[in-house]
PDB file of C-alpha atoms in Angstrom:
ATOM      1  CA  UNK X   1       0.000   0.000   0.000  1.00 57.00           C
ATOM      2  CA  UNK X   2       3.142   2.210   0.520  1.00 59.00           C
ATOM      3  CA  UNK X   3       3.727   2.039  -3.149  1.00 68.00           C
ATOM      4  CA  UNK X   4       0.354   3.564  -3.961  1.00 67.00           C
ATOM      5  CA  UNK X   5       0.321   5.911  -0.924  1.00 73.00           C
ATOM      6  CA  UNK X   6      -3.165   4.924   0.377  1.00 76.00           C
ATOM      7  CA  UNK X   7      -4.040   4.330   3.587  1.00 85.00           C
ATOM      8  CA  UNK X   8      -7.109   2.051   3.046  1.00 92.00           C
ATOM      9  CA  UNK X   9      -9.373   0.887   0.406  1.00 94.00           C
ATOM     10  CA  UNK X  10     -12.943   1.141  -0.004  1.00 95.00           C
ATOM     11  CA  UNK X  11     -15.584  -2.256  -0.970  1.00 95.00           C
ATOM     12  CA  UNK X  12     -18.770  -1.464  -1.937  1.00 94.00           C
ATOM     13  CA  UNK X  13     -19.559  -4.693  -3.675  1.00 93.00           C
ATOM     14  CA  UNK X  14     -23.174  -4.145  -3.314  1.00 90.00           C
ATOM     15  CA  UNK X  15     -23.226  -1.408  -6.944  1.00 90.00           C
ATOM     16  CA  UNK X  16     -20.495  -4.385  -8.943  1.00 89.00           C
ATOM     17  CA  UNK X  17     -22.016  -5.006 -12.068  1.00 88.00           C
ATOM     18  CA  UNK X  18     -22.787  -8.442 -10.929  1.00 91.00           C
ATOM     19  CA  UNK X  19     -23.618  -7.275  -7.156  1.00 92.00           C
ATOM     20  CA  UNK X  20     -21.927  -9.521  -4.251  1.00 94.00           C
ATOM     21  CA  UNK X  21     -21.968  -9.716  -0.477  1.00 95.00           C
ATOM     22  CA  UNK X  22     -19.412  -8.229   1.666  1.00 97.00           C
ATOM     23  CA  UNK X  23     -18.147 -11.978   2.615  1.00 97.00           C
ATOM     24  CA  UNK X  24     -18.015 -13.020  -0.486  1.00 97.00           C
ATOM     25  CA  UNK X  25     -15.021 -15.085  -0.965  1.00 97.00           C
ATOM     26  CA  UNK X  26     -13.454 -13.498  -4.045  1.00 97.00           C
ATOM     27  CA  UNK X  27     -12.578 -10.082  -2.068  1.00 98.00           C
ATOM     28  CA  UNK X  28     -10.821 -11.926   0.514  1.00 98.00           C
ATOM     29  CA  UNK X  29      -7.005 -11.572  -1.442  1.00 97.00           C
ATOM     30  CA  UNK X  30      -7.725  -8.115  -0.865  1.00 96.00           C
ATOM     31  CA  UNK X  31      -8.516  -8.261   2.706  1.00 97.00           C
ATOM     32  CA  UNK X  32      -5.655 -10.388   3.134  1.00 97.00           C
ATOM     33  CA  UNK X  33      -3.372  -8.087   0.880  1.00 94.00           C
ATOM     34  CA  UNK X  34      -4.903  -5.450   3.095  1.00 95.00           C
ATOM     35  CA  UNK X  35      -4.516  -7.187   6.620  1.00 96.00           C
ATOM     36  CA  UNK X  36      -0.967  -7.988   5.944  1.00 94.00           C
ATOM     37  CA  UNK X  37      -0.471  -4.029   5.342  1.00 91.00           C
ATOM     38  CA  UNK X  38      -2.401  -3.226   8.103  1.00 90.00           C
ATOM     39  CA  UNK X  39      -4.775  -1.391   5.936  1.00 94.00           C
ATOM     40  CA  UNK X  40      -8.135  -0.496   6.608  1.00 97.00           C
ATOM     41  CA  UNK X  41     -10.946  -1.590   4.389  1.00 98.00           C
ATOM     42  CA  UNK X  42     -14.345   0.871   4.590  1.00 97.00           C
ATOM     43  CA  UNK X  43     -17.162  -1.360   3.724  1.00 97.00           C
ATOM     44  CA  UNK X  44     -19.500   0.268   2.039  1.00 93.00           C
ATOM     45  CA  UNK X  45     -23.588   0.089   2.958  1.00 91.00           C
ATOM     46  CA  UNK X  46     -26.893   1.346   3.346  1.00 88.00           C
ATOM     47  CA  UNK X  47     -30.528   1.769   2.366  1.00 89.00           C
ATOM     48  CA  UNK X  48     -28.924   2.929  -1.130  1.00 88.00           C
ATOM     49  CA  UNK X  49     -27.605  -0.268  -1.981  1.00 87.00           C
ATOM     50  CA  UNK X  50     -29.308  -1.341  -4.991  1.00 87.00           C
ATOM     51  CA  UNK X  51     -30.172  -4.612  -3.218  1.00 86.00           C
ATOM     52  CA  UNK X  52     -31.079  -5.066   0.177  1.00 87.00           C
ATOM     53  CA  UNK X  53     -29.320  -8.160   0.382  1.00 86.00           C
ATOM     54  CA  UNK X  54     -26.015  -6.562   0.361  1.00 90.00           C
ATOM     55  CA  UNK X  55     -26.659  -4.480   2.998  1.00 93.00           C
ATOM     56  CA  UNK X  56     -26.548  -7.422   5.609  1.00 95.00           C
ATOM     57  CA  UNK X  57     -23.676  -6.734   9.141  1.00 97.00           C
ATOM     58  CA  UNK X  58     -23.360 -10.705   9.265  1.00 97.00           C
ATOM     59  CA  UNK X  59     -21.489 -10.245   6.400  1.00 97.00           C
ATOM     60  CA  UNK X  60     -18.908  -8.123   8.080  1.00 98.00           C
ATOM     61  CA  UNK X  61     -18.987 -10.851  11.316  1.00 98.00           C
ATOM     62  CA  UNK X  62     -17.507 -13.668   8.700  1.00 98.00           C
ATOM     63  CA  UNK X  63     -15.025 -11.407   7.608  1.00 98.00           C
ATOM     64  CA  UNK X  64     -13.975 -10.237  10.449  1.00 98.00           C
ATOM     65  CA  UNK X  65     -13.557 -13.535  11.953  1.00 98.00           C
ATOM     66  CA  UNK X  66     -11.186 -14.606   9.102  1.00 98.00           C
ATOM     67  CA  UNK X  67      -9.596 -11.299   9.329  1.00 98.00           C
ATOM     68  CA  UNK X  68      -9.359 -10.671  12.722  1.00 98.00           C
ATOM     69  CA  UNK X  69      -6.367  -7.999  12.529  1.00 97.00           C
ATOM     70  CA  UNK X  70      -7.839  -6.337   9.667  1.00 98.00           C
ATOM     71  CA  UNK X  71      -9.495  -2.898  10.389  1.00 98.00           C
ATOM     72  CA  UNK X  72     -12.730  -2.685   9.104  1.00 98.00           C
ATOM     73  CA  UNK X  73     -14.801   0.489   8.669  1.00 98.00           C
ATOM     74  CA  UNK X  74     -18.505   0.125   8.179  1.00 97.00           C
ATOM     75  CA  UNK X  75     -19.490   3.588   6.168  1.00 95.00           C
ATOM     76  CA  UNK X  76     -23.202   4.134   6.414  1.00 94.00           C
ATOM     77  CA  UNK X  77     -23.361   1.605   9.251  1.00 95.00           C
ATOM     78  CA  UNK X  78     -25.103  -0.612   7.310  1.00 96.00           C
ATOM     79  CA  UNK X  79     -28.439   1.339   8.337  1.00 96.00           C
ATOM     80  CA  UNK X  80     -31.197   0.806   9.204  1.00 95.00           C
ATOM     81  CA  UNK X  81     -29.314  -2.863  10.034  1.00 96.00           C
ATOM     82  CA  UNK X  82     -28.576  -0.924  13.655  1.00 97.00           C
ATOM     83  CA  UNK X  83     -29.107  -3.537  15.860  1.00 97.00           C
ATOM     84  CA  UNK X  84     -27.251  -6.342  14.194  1.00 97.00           C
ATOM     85  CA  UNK X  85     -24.378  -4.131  12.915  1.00 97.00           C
ATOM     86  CA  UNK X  86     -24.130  -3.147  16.794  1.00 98.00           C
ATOM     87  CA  UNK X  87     -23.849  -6.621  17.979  1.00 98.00           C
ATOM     88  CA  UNK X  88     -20.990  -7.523  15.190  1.00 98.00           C
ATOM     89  CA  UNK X  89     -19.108  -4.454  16.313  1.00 98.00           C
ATOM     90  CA  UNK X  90     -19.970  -6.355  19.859  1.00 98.00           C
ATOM     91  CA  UNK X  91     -18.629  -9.345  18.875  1.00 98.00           C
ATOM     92  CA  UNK X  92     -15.335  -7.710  17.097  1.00 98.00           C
ATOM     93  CA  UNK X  93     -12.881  -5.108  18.382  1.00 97.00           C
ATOM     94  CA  UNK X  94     -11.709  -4.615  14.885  1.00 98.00           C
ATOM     95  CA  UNK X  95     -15.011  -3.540  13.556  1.00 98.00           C
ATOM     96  CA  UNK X  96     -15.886  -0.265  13.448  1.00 98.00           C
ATOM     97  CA  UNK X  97     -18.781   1.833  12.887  1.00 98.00           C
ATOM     98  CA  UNK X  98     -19.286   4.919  10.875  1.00 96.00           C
ATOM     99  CA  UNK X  99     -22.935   5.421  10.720  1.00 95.00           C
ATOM    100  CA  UNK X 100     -22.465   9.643   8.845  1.00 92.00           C
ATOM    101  CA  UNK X 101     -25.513  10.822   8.333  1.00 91.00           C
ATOM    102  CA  UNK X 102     -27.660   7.738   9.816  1.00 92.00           C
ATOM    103  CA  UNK X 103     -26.873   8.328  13.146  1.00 90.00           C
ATOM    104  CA  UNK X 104     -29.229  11.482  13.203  1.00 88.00           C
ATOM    105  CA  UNK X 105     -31.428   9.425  11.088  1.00 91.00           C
ATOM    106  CA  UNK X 106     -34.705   7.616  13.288  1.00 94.00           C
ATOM    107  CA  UNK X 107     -32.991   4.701  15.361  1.00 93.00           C
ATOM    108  CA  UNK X 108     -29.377   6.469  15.229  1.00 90.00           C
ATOM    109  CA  UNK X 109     -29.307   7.303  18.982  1.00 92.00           C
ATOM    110  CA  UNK X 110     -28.539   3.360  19.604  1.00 95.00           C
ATOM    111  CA  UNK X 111     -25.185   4.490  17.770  1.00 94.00           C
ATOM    112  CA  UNK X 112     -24.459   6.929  20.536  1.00 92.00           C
ATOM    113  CA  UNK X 113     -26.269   4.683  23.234  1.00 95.00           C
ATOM    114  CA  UNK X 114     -23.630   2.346  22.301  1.00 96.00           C
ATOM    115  CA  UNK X 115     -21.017   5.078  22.540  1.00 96.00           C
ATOM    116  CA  UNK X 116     -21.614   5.972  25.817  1.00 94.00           C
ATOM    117  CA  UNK X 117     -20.633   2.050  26.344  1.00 94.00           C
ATOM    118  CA  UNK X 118     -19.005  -0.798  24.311  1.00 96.00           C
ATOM    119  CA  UNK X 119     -18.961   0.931  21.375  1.00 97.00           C
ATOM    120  CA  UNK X 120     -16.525   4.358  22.524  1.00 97.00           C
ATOM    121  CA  UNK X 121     -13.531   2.937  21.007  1.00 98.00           C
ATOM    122  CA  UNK X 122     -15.220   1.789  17.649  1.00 98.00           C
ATOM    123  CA  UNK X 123     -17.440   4.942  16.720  1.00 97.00           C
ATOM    124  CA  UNK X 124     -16.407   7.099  14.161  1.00 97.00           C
ATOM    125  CA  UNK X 125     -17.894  10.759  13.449  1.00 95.00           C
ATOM    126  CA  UNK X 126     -18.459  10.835   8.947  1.00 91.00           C
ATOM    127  CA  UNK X 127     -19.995  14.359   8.437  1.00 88.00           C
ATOM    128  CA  UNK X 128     -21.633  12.728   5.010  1.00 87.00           C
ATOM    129  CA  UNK X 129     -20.686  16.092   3.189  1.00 88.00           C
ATOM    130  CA  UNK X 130     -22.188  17.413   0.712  1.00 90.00           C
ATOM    131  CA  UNK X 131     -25.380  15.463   1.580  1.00 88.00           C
ATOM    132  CA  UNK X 132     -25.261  17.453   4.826  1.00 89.00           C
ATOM    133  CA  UNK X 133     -23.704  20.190   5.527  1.00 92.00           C
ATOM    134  CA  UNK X 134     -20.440  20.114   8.201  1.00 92.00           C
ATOM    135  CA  UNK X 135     -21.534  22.760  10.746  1.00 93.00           C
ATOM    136  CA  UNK X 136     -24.887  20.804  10.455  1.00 92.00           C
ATOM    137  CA  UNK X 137     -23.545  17.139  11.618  1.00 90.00           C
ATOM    138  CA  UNK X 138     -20.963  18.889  14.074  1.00 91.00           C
ATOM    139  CA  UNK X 139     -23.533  20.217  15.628  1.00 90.00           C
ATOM    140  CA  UNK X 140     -25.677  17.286  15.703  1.00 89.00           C
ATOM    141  CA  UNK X 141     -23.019  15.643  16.903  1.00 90.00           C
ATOM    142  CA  UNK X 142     -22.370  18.010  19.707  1.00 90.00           C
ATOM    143  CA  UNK X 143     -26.105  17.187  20.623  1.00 88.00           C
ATOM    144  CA  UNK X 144     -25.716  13.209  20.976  1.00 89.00           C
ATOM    145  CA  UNK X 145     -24.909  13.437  25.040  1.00 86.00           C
ATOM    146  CA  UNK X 146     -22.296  11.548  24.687  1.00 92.00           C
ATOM    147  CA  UNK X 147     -19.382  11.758  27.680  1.00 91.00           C
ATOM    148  CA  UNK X 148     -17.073  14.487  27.067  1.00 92.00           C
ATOM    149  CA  UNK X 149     -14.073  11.548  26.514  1.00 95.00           C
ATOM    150  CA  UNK X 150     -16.147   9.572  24.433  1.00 96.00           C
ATOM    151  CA  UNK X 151     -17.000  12.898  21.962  1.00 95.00           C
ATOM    152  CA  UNK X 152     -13.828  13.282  21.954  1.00 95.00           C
ATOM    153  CA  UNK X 153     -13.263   9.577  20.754  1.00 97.00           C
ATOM    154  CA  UNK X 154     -15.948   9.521  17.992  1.00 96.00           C
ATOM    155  CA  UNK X 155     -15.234  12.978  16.843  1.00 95.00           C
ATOM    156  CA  UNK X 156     -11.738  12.452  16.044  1.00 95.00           C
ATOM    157  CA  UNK X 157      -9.647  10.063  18.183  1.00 96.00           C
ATOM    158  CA  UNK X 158     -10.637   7.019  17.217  1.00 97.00           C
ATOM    159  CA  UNK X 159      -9.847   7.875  13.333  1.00 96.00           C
ATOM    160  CA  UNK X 160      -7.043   8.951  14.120  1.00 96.00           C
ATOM    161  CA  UNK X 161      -5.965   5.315  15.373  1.00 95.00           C
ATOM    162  CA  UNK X 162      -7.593   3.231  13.537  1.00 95.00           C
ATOM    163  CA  UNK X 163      -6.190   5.181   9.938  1.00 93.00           C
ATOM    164  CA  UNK X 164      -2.283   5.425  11.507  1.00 90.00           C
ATOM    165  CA  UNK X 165      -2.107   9.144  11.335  1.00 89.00           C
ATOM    166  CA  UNK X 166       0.365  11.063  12.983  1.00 84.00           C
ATOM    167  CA  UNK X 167      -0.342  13.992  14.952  1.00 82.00           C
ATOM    168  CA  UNK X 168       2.403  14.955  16.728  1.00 74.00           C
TER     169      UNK X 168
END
């Protein structure tokens, strides 16, 4: 990955031309090419996945038990999956959650419930710009009543570790 200067990748398998499930076993060279690099993957899904199918969190459980060491972001959250993409992040320390714009969609606060628990080291803040505006999720954000450490965490924190940046 240091040869293409990336940092991560991003699957969204769900819009291929011949549409295929997270877990589906011809992506896993790349999450093994990825793992070994100790790259994250951002795993694309929501309601806007052309099939519903592909928008399914136990997906993300099989691959993160054969990846176990790979970082894996779920953009979108896989809404309105909440509850099951909640208990996969449960179930796996390298899952993590990026729910953007869903988490001030109906059901989000279990996002931020979750936050305020289990889930403080695994929640990531996406501002899901230009579909909303920036000041608009920060402050929606700053609204969540979250612990002042755990905003801190999803807001920026938490990025910053699982994508390696240095900011010293």
């Amino acid at each position: 990955m240091d040869s293409l200067q990336l940092i991560g990748i991003n699957v969204d398998p769900g819009f291929y031309g011949r549409p295929i499930a997270h877990d589906d076993e011809t992506l896993f060279p790349i999450y093994a090419t990825c793992e070994m690099e100790n790259a994250p993957v951002f795993l694309m899904s929501g309601p806007t996945t052309p099939d519903l199918r592909h928008n399914d969190p136990l997906a993300v459980d099989r691959v993160a038990r054969a990846f176990p060491n790979l970082p894996l972001i779920c953009c979108h959250a896989f809404y309105p999956q909440i509850d099951a993409m909640l208990g996969v992040a449960f179930r796996h320390e390298n899952v993590f959650v990026s729910p953007d714009m869903y988490l001030f969609a109906p059901g989000g606060e279990r996002y931020a419930e979750a936050a305020n628990g289990f889930l403080s080291d695994q929640l990531l803040f996406g501002s899901s710009y230009p579909f909303r505006s920036i000041e608009q999720s920060i402050a929606d954000l700053a609204g969540l009543r979250l612990q002042d450490e755990i905003a801190e965490k999803v807001a920026w924190r938490n990025a910053v570790r699982v994508l390696g940046l240095d900011m010293t």
